[in-house]
Amino acid sequence: MGSFIIEGRNSLEGIVDIGGSKNAALPVLASTVINGREYLLENVPDIEDVRDMLEILEIMGCTAQYDNGVALIDTRGLNTSQVPERLVKRIRSSIILMGAILQRTGNVEISYPGGCEIGLRPIDLHLKGLRKLGVEIHEKNGLLSCSVAEPTGCEIQLDYPSVGATENIMLFAVGIPGKSVIYNPAKEPEIVDLQNFLNKCGYCVNGAGTGSIVIEGKKLKNTDSVEYKIISDRIEAGTYLSAASSIKSKIYIRNIEKSHFKSIISIYEDAGCEIRETHGIIVIENKGRIRAIEKVTTQPYPGFPTDMQAQFMASMATADGITIIEETVFDSRYKHVPELQKMGANITTIGRVAVIEGVDRLYSAEVEAKDLRGGAALVIAALGAEGTTKINNVYHINRGYEKFLYKLQNLGVIITETNE
Ligand code: EPU
């Protein structure tokens, strides 16, 4: 499962290059099956989740090559509409293959992804939207069997701006006759990226990033190959910002669109970090102990992202004062709290609220990564801790952070990975 060994009381200095966005790459990879053609995708992150998604495509008859951020995919050979259950369980976001495969073949069998480390994660909004577009869905023993006879475009009002539901509905609606409108969709930059990719393929999608997405559905005749560059990962950039805030630092973050993580930047500025942009590079300077932030609530984009909650908590564990965090997006995203407490953090949780009283310093301990972002939070905590911290189960971290160890080493962190 692997462990990180991190020597604390470091400072951070240097340049970090941000990789492609995990949460943009996964839906783009899924949507390559809608049409059998060749795709050349750039800025695809080198992470386990991407490798699993490529393996699913290969098992289903497509070909996929990956090297150094570039994926070459050929989906002409897709020969099944059954998504392999073993991999669906491993990579929850494979549920977005549902809309894409349905669009290509008219039916799909996929197992219900179920809950995970961060909560129950139902997919009722995905299913409601697809049913409205004419999909018949039967569930038996955790297997979803979906088919479609006469799909028609329609208006769909999402009860909550779910990222995955918005993507699944987009991927199915692009190819059905008529106009579909998604009201109250997710507005994340990853949704805008998916729209841009679909339009590059020849579809007609507008409005992503606003209060409604309008899709003029059509069948594509053109099967020329498609080239596309995926946006960079705002949460990866936010994680390095968070790391810089927790110890003395001066780091340069390259290859990231600043407007994609404004809400993160503004909170760390309020906490006392100096952040500026020069020639497209974001420079972060932290000269001492940062200030606590009275209250932060996680929200769908453009609010403060739930995917930064754990890392922010780790920064606030040694800030001056008391911070209150309210996690409104997921119901069980505080699994990192007991681990941070083992390192001396003073954190109390009551339901979805966490109260963090900043301590002067954290101490090393043997801790366990329980999920991706919680694992990153432990790395951040270990950077400023007294002594050497061992973080177990780092495969959770490697699922979503590209070359994390290498990038931290480049910033001067004394960190190694061991399988002992
Ligand atoms: N929800 C429902 N019903 C649904 C769908 C969602 O109740 O049908 C609830 C969820 O249970 C959750 C909330 O709505 O409480 C938000 O879920 P959403 O569907 O927006 O999230 P997701 O599509 O499952 C994506 C990211 C997550 C990120 C969330 C929120 C990908 C692959 N995953 O998940 O990323 O936290 O949006 O921004 O895009 C991560 O990167 O660490 C991660 C978990």
Coordinates of C-alpha atoms and ligand atoms in Angstrom, one line a residue:
M1 CA 0.0 0.0 0.0
G2 CA 3.1 2.2 0.4
S3 CA 4.0 4.9 3.0
F4 CA 5.5 8.3 2.9
I5 CA 8.2 9.2 5.4
I6 CA 8.4 13.0 5.8
E7 CA 10.9 15.0 7.8
G8 CA 9.2 18.0 9.4
R9 CA 10.1 21.6 10.1
N10 CA 11.1 22.1 6.4
S11 CA 10.6 25.2 4.4
L12 CA 9.4 25.1 0.8
E13 CA 11.2 26.8 -2.0
G14 CA 11.1 26.4 -5.8
I15 CA 8.9 25.8 -8.8
V16 CA 6.0 23.3 -9.1
D17 CA 4.4 22.4 -12.4
I18 CA 0.7 21.6 -12.2
G19 CA -0.5 18.6 -14.1
G20 CA -3.8 18.0 -16.0
S21 CA -7.0 18.1 -14.0
K22 CA -8.1 14.7 -12.7
N23 CA -11.8 15.7 -12.6
A24 CA -11.6 17.2 -16.2
A25 CA -9.7 14.3 -17.7
L26 CA -11.9 11.5 -16.4
P27 CA -15.2 12.7 -18.1
V28 CA -13.3 13.6 -21.3
L29 CA -11.9 10.1 -21.4
A30 CA -15.4 8.6 -20.8
S31 CA -16.8 10.7 -23.6
T32 CA -14.4 9.4 -26.1
V33 CA -16.6 6.3 -26.4
I34 CA -19.6 8.3 -27.7
N35 CA -18.1 8.2 -31.2
G36 CA -15.8 5.6 -32.6
R37 CA -12.8 7.6 -33.6
E38 CA -9.2 8.5 -32.7
Y39 CA -8.4 11.0 -30.0
L40 CA -5.1 12.7 -29.0
L41 CA -5.4 14.1 -25.5
E42 CA -2.8 16.3 -23.9
N43 CA -2.2 17.3 -20.3
V44 CA -3.7 14.0 -19.1
P45 CA -2.5 13.5 -15.5
D46 CA -0.2 10.6 -14.7
I47 CA -2.4 9.1 -11.9
E48 CA -4.0 5.8 -10.9
D49 CA -7.5 7.0 -11.7
V50 CA -6.5 7.8 -15.3
R51 CA -4.8 4.4 -15.7
D52 CA -7.9 2.7 -14.4
M53 CA -10.2 4.6 -16.8
L54 CA -7.9 3.7 -19.7
E55 CA -8.0 0.0 -18.6
I56 CA -11.8 0.1 -18.7
L57 CA -11.7 1.4 -22.3
E58 CA -9.2 -1.3 -23.3
I59 CA -11.3 -4.1 -21.7
M60 CA -14.3 -2.8 -23.6
G61 CA -12.4 -3.2 -27.0
C62 CA -10.8 0.3 -27.4
T63 CA -7.1 0.9 -27.6
A64 CA -5.3 3.3 -25.3
Q65 CA -1.7 4.4 -25.1
Y66 CA -0.4 6.8 -22.5
D67 CA 3.0 8.5 -22.2
N68 CA 4.1 11.6 -20.3
G69 CA 0.8 13.4 -20.3
V70 CA -0.4 12.4 -23.7
A71 CA -3.1 9.8 -24.3
L72 CA -3.8 8.3 -27.7
I73 CA -7.2 6.6 -27.7
D74 CA -9.0 4.7 -30.4
T75 CA -12.6 3.9 -29.6
R76 CA -13.7 2.4 -32.9
G77 CA -13.4 -1.1 -31.6
L78 CA -15.8 -0.8 -28.6
N79 CA -17.4 -4.2 -28.5
T80 CA -19.5 -4.3 -25.4
S81 CA -21.8 -2.2 -23.3
Q82 CA -21.0 -3.9 -20.1
V83 CA -18.6 -1.9 -17.9
P84 CA -16.3 -4.2 -15.9
E85 CA -17.6 -4.3 -12.3
R86 CA -14.1 -4.7 -10.7
L87 CA -13.0 -1.3 -12.1
V88 CA -16.2 0.5 -11.4
K89 CA -15.8 -0.4 -7.8
R90 CA -12.2 1.0 -7.9
I91 CA -12.9 4.2 -9.8
R92 CA -16.2 5.6 -8.8
S93 CA -16.3 8.3 -11.5
S94 CA -16.6 5.5 -14.1
I95 CA -20.4 6.0 -13.6
I96 CA -20.1 8.8 -16.2
L97 CA -19.5 6.1 -18.8
M98 CA -23.2 5.4 -18.4
G99 CA -24.4 8.4 -20.5
A100 CA -21.6 8.0 -23.0
I101 CA -22.0 4.3 -23.7
L102 CA -25.8 4.7 -23.8
Q103 CA -25.3 7.3 -26.5
R104 CA -23.1 5.0 -28.6
T105 CA -24.9 1.7 -28.3
G106 CA -28.4 2.4 -26.9
N107 CA -27.8 0.3 -23.8
V108 CA -25.4 -0.1 -20.9
E109 CA -24.9 -2.4 -17.9
I110 CA -22.9 -0.9 -15.1
S111 CA -22.8 -1.8 -11.4
Y112 CA -24.0 0.7 -8.9
P113 CA -20.9 2.5 -7.5
G114 CA -22.1 2.7 -4.0
G115 CA -20.7 4.8 -1.1
C116 CA -17.1 5.4 -0.5
E117 CA -14.7 7.0 2.1
I118 CA -16.3 10.4 1.8
G119 CA -20.0 9.5 2.1
L120 CA -23.0 7.7 0.7
R121 CA -22.7 9.2 -2.8
P122 CA -26.1 8.4 -4.3
I123 CA -26.7 8.7 -8.1
D124 CA -30.4 9.5 -8.0
L125 CA -29.9 12.8 -9.9
H126 CA -28.0 11.0 -12.7
L127 CA -30.8 8.5 -13.1
K128 CA -33.6 11.0 -12.9
G129 CA -32.1 13.1 -15.6
L130 CA -31.4 10.2 -17.9
R131 CA -35.0 8.8 -17.4
K132 CA -36.4 12.2 -18.4
L133 CA -34.4 11.9 -21.6
G134 CA -36.1 8.6 -22.3
V135 CA -33.7 6.0 -20.8
E136 CA -35.3 3.0 -19.1
I137 CA -33.3 1.9 -16.1
H138 CA -33.7 -1.3 -14.0
E139 CA -31.7 -2.1 -11.0
K140 CA -31.2 -5.6 -9.7
N141 CA -28.6 -6.8 -7.1
G142 CA -26.6 -3.6 -7.5
L143 CA -26.5 -3.8 -11.4
L144 CA -28.0 -1.0 -13.4
S145 CA -29.4 -2.2 -16.8
C146 CA -30.2 0.8 -19.0
S147 CA -31.7 0.9 -22.5
V148 CA -33.2 3.6 -24.7
A149 CA -35.8 3.3 -27.5
E150 CA -36.8 6.8 -28.5
P151 CA -34.9 9.5 -26.7
T152 CA -36.0 13.1 -26.9
G153 CA -34.4 16.3 -25.9
C154 CA -36.1 18.0 -22.9
E155 CA -35.7 20.4 -20.0
I156 CA -34.1 19.0 -16.8
Q157 CA -34.1 20.8 -13.5
L158 CA -31.3 19.4 -11.2
D159 CA -32.3 19.6 -7.5
Y160 CA -28.6 20.0 -6.7
P161 CA -25.8 21.1 -9.0
S162 CA -24.2 17.6 -9.0
V163 CA -21.0 17.5 -11.1
G164 CA -21.4 13.8 -12.1
A165 CA -25.1 14.1 -12.9
T166 CA -24.5 17.2 -15.1
E167 CA -21.7 15.3 -17.0
N168 CA -23.8 12.1 -17.5
I169 CA -26.8 14.1 -18.8
M170 CA -24.5 16.1 -21.1
L171 CA -22.8 13.0 -22.5
F172 CA -26.1 11.4 -23.3
A173 CA -28.0 14.5 -24.5
V174 CA -25.4 15.6 -27.1
G175 CA -26.4 12.9 -29.5
I176 CA -30.2 12.8 -29.2
P177 CA -32.5 14.7 -31.5
G178 CA -33.9 18.0 -30.2
K179 CA -32.9 20.6 -27.7
S180 CA -32.1 19.7 -24.1
V181 CA -31.6 22.3 -21.3
I182 CA -30.0 21.5 -17.9
Y183 CA -31.1 24.0 -15.3
N184 CA -29.1 24.4 -12.1
P185 CA -26.1 22.4 -13.5
A186 CA -22.7 22.2 -11.8
K187 CA -20.6 25.2 -12.9
E188 CA -17.1 23.8 -12.2
P189 CA -14.3 24.7 -14.7
E190 CA -14.2 20.9 -15.4
I191 CA -17.8 21.1 -16.8
V192 CA -16.7 24.0 -19.1
D193 CA -13.8 21.9 -20.2
L194 CA -16.1 19.0 -21.0
Q195 CA -18.3 21.4 -23.0
N196 CA -15.3 22.6 -24.9
F197 CA -14.2 19.0 -25.7
L198 CA -17.6 18.0 -26.9
N199 CA -17.8 21.1 -29.1
K200 CA -14.3 20.3 -30.5
C201 CA -15.8 16.8 -31.4
G202 CA -18.5 18.6 -33.4
Y203 CA -21.4 18.7 -30.9
C204 CA -23.3 21.8 -29.9
V205 CA -23.2 22.7 -26.2
N206 CA -23.5 26.1 -24.7
G207 CA -23.8 27.8 -21.3
A208 CA -21.5 25.6 -19.2
G209 CA -20.3 27.7 -16.2
T210 CA -23.7 29.5 -16.1
G211 CA -27.1 28.7 -14.6
S212 CA -28.2 26.6 -17.6
I213 CA -26.6 24.4 -20.2
V214 CA -28.2 24.2 -23.7
I215 CA -27.5 21.2 -25.9
E216 CA -28.7 21.0 -29.5
G217 CA -28.5 17.3 -29.9
K218 CA -27.3 15.7 -33.2
K219 CA -25.7 12.6 -34.6
L220 CA -22.2 13.2 -35.8
K221 CA -21.2 12.1 -39.3
N222 CA -17.6 13.3 -39.1
T223 CA -15.3 10.7 -37.6
D224 CA -12.0 12.6 -38.1
S225 CA -9.6 12.3 -35.2
V226 CA -9.8 14.9 -32.4
E227 CA -7.0 16.6 -30.6
Y228 CA -7.7 18.3 -27.3
K229 CA -5.7 19.7 -24.3
I230 CA -7.2 19.2 -20.9
I231 CA -7.2 22.1 -18.3
S232 CA -4.8 22.0 -15.4
D233 CA -5.8 20.8 -11.9
R234 CA -7.0 23.7 -9.7
I235 CA -7.1 21.4 -6.7
E236 CA -3.5 20.2 -7.2
A237 CA -2.5 23.9 -7.3
G238 CA -4.6 24.6 -4.2
T239 CA -2.9 21.8 -2.4
Y240 CA 0.6 23.3 -3.1
L241 CA -0.7 26.7 -1.9
S242 CA -2.0 25.0 1.2
A243 CA 1.4 23.4 1.8
A244 CA 3.1 26.7 1.3
S245 CA 0.8 28.3 3.9
S246 CA 1.7 25.9 6.6
I247 CA 5.5 26.6 6.7
K248 CA 7.9 29.3 5.7
S249 CA 7.8 29.3 1.9
K250 CA 8.3 30.9 -1.4
I251 CA 7.0 28.8 -4.3
Y252 CA 6.2 29.4 -7.9
I253 CA 3.2 27.6 -9.3
R254 CA 3.3 27.1 -13.1
N255 CA 0.7 25.9 -15.6
I256 CA -2.5 26.8 -13.8
E257 CA -5.3 29.2 -14.7
K258 CA -5.6 31.6 -11.7
S259 CA -9.3 32.3 -12.3
H260 CA -10.1 28.6 -11.7
F261 CA -9.1 28.7 -8.0
K262 CA -10.0 32.3 -7.0
S263 CA -12.0 31.2 -3.9
I264 CA -9.0 29.2 -2.7
I265 CA -6.5 32.1 -3.3
S266 CA -8.7 34.6 -1.5
I267 CA -9.0 32.6 1.7
Y268 CA -5.3 32.0 1.9
E269 CA -4.7 35.8 1.3
D270 CA -7.1 36.5 4.2
A271 CA -5.0 34.1 6.3
G272 CA -1.9 36.2 5.5
C273 CA -0.2 34.5 2.5
E274 CA 1.2 36.9 -0.1
I275 CA 0.0 35.7 -3.5
R276 CA 0.7 37.4 -6.8
E277 CA 0.8 36.5 -10.5
T278 CA 3.7 37.3 -12.7
H279 CA 3.9 36.2 -16.4
G280 CA 1.2 33.6 -15.8
I281 CA 3.1 32.1 -12.8
I282 CA 1.6 32.3 -9.3
V283 CA 4.0 33.2 -6.6
I284 CA 3.2 32.4 -3.0
E285 CA 5.2 33.7 -0.1
N286 CA 4.6 32.9 3.5
K287 CA 6.9 34.5 6.0
G288 CA 5.5 33.2 9.3
R289 CA 2.5 31.9 11.1
I290 CA -0.8 32.4 9.2
R291 CA -4.1 33.7 10.8
A292 CA -7.1 31.5 11.4
I293 CA -10.2 32.2 9.3
E294 CA -13.4 32.6 11.3
K295 CA -15.7 30.5 9.1
V296 CA -15.3 28.6 5.9
T297 CA -18.2 26.7 4.3
T298 CA -17.6 24.3 1.4
Q299 CA -19.9 24.8 -1.6
P300 CA -20.3 23.9 -5.2
Y301 CA -18.2 26.1 -7.6
P302 CA -17.6 29.0 -7.4
G303 CA -17.6 28.5 -3.6
F304 CA -14.8 27.1 -1.6
P305 CA -14.3 23.5 -2.8
T306 CA -14.9 20.5 -0.7
D307 CA -11.8 19.0 -2.4
M308 CA -9.7 21.6 -0.5
Q309 CA -11.4 21.2 2.9
A310 CA -9.0 18.6 4.3
Q311 CA -5.9 20.5 3.1
F312 CA -7.2 23.8 4.4
M313 CA -7.9 22.2 7.8
A314 CA -4.3 21.0 8.0
S315 CA -3.1 24.6 7.3
M316 CA -5.4 26.0 10.0
A317 CA -4.2 23.4 12.5
T318 CA -1.3 25.6 13.3
A319 CA -2.8 29.0 12.4
D320 CA -3.2 31.7 15.0
G321 CA -6.7 31.5 16.3
I322 CA -9.9 29.5 15.9
T323 CA -11.3 28.4 12.5
I324 CA -14.7 26.9 11.9
I325 CA -15.3 24.7 8.8
E326 CA -18.7 23.6 7.6
E327 CA -18.7 20.7 5.1
T328 CA -21.9 21.0 3.2
V329 CA -21.2 18.9 0.1
F330 CA -20.4 15.4 1.4
D331 CA -21.8 13.8 4.6
S332 CA -18.7 12.1 5.8
R333 CA -15.6 13.9 4.8
Y334 CA -13.7 14.3 8.1
K335 CA -11.9 10.9 8.2
H336 CA -8.6 12.9 8.4
V337 CA -9.5 14.5 11.7
P338 CA -8.5 11.6 14.0
E339 CA -5.2 11.4 12.1
L340 CA -4.5 15.1 12.5
Q341 CA -5.4 14.8 16.2
K342 CA -2.7 12.1 16.5
M343 CA -0.3 14.8 15.4
G344 CA -1.5 17.1 18.1
A345 CA -4.1 19.1 16.2
N346 CA -6.9 20.6 18.4
I347 CA -10.0 19.8 16.3
T348 CA -13.6 19.1 17.5
T349 CA -16.3 17.9 15.1
I350 CA -20.0 18.2 15.6
G351 CA -21.8 16.6 12.6
R352 CA -20.7 18.6 9.5
V353 CA -19.0 21.3 11.5
A354 CA -15.3 21.2 12.6
V355 CA -13.8 23.7 15.1
I356 CA -10.0 24.0 14.8
E357 CA -8.0 25.8 17.5
G358 CA -4.6 26.5 16.0
V359 CA -1.7 25.0 18.1
D360 CA 1.9 26.3 18.0
R361 CA 3.2 23.2 16.4
L362 CA 2.2 19.6 15.4
Y363 CA 4.2 16.5 16.2
S364 CA 5.2 13.6 14.2
A365 CA 3.2 10.3 14.4
E366 CA 2.4 7.2 12.4
V367 CA -0.9 8.1 10.6
E368 CA -3.0 6.7 7.8
A369 CA -4.4 8.3 4.6
K370 CA -8.1 7.3 4.5
D371 CA -8.9 9.1 1.2
L372 CA -7.2 11.2 -1.5
R373 CA -7.6 14.7 -0.1
G374 CA -7.4 13.6 3.6
G375 CA -4.1 12.0 2.7
A376 CA -2.8 15.2 1.1
A377 CA -3.8 17.0 4.3
L378 CA -1.6 14.7 6.4
V379 CA 1.4 15.4 4.1
I380 CA 0.8 19.2 4.6
A381 CA 0.6 18.6 8.4
A382 CA 3.8 16.6 8.3
L383 CA 5.7 19.4 6.6
G384 CA 5.6 21.7 9.6
A385 CA 5.5 19.0 12.3
E386 CA 8.3 18.4 14.8
G387 CA 10.1 15.1 13.9
T388 CA 9.5 12.5 11.2
T389 CA 6.0 11.5 10.2
K390 CA 5.0 8.2 8.6
I391 CA 1.9 8.2 6.4
N392 CA 0.5 4.8 5.5
N393 CA -1.8 3.8 2.6
V394 CA -0.5 6.5 0.3
Y395 CA -2.0 4.7 -2.7
H396 CA -5.1 6.9 -1.9
I397 CA -2.9 10.0 -2.5
N398 CA -1.3 8.5 -5.7
R399 CA -4.7 7.9 -7.1
G400 CA -5.1 11.7 -7.7
Y401 CA -1.8 13.5 -7.3
E402 CA 0.6 13.3 -10.1
K403 CA 4.3 12.7 -9.0
F404 CA 3.5 14.1 -5.6
L405 CA 6.7 12.8 -4.0
Y406 CA 8.9 14.1 -6.8
K407 CA 7.2 17.5 -6.9
L408 CA 7.5 17.9 -3.1
Q409 CA 11.2 16.9 -3.3
N410 CA 11.7 19.6 -5.9
L411 CA 10.3 22.1 -3.4
G412 CA 12.9 21.0 -0.9
V413 CA 10.9 18.5 1.2
I414 CA 12.7 15.6 2.6
I415 CA 10.3 12.8 1.7
T416 CA 10.7 9.2 0.7
E417 CA 8.3 6.4 -0.2
T418 CA 8.6 2.9 1.3
N419 CA 6.7 -0.3 1.0
E420 CA 7.8 -1.6 4.4
Ligands
EPU1 N1 -25.5 13.7 -4.9 C1 -26.7 13.2 -4.7 N2 -27.3 12.5 -5.8 C2 -26.7 12.4 -7.0 C3 -25.4 13.0 -7.2 C4 -24.8 13.6 -6.1 O1 -27.3 13.3 -3.6 O2 -27.3 11.8 -7.9 C5 -24.8 14.4 -3.8 C6 -23.5 13.6 -3.4 O3 -23.8 12.5 -2.5 C7 -22.7 14.7 -2.7 C8 -23.1 15.9 -3.5 O4 -24.3 15.6 -4.2 O5 -23.1 14.8 -1.4 C9 -22.0 16.3 -4.6 O6 -21.8 15.3 -5.5 P1 -21.4 15.5 -7.0 O7 -22.2 14.6 -7.9 O8 -21.3 17.0 -7.3 O9 -19.9 14.9 -7.0 P2 -19.3 13.8 -7.9 O10 -19.6 14.1 -9.3 O11 -19.5 12.5 -7.4 C10 -17.1 15.3 -8.3 C11 -15.6 15.1 -8.1 C12 -15.3 15.1 -6.7 C13 -15.8 16.4 -6.0 C14 -17.3 16.6 -6.3 C15 -17.8 17.9 -5.8 C16 -15.0 13.9 -10.1 C17 -14.4 12.7 -10.7 N3 -15.2 13.9 -8.8 O12 -17.7 14.1 -7.7 O13 -13.9 15.0 -6.6 O14 -15.6 16.3 -4.6 O15 -17.5 16.5 -7.7 O16 -17.1 19.0 -6.3 O17 -15.2 14.9 -10.8 C18 -11.9 14.5 -5.5 O18 -11.3 15.0 -6.5 O19 -11.3 14.3 -4.4 C19 -13.3 14.3 -5.5 C20 -13.9 13.6 -4.6

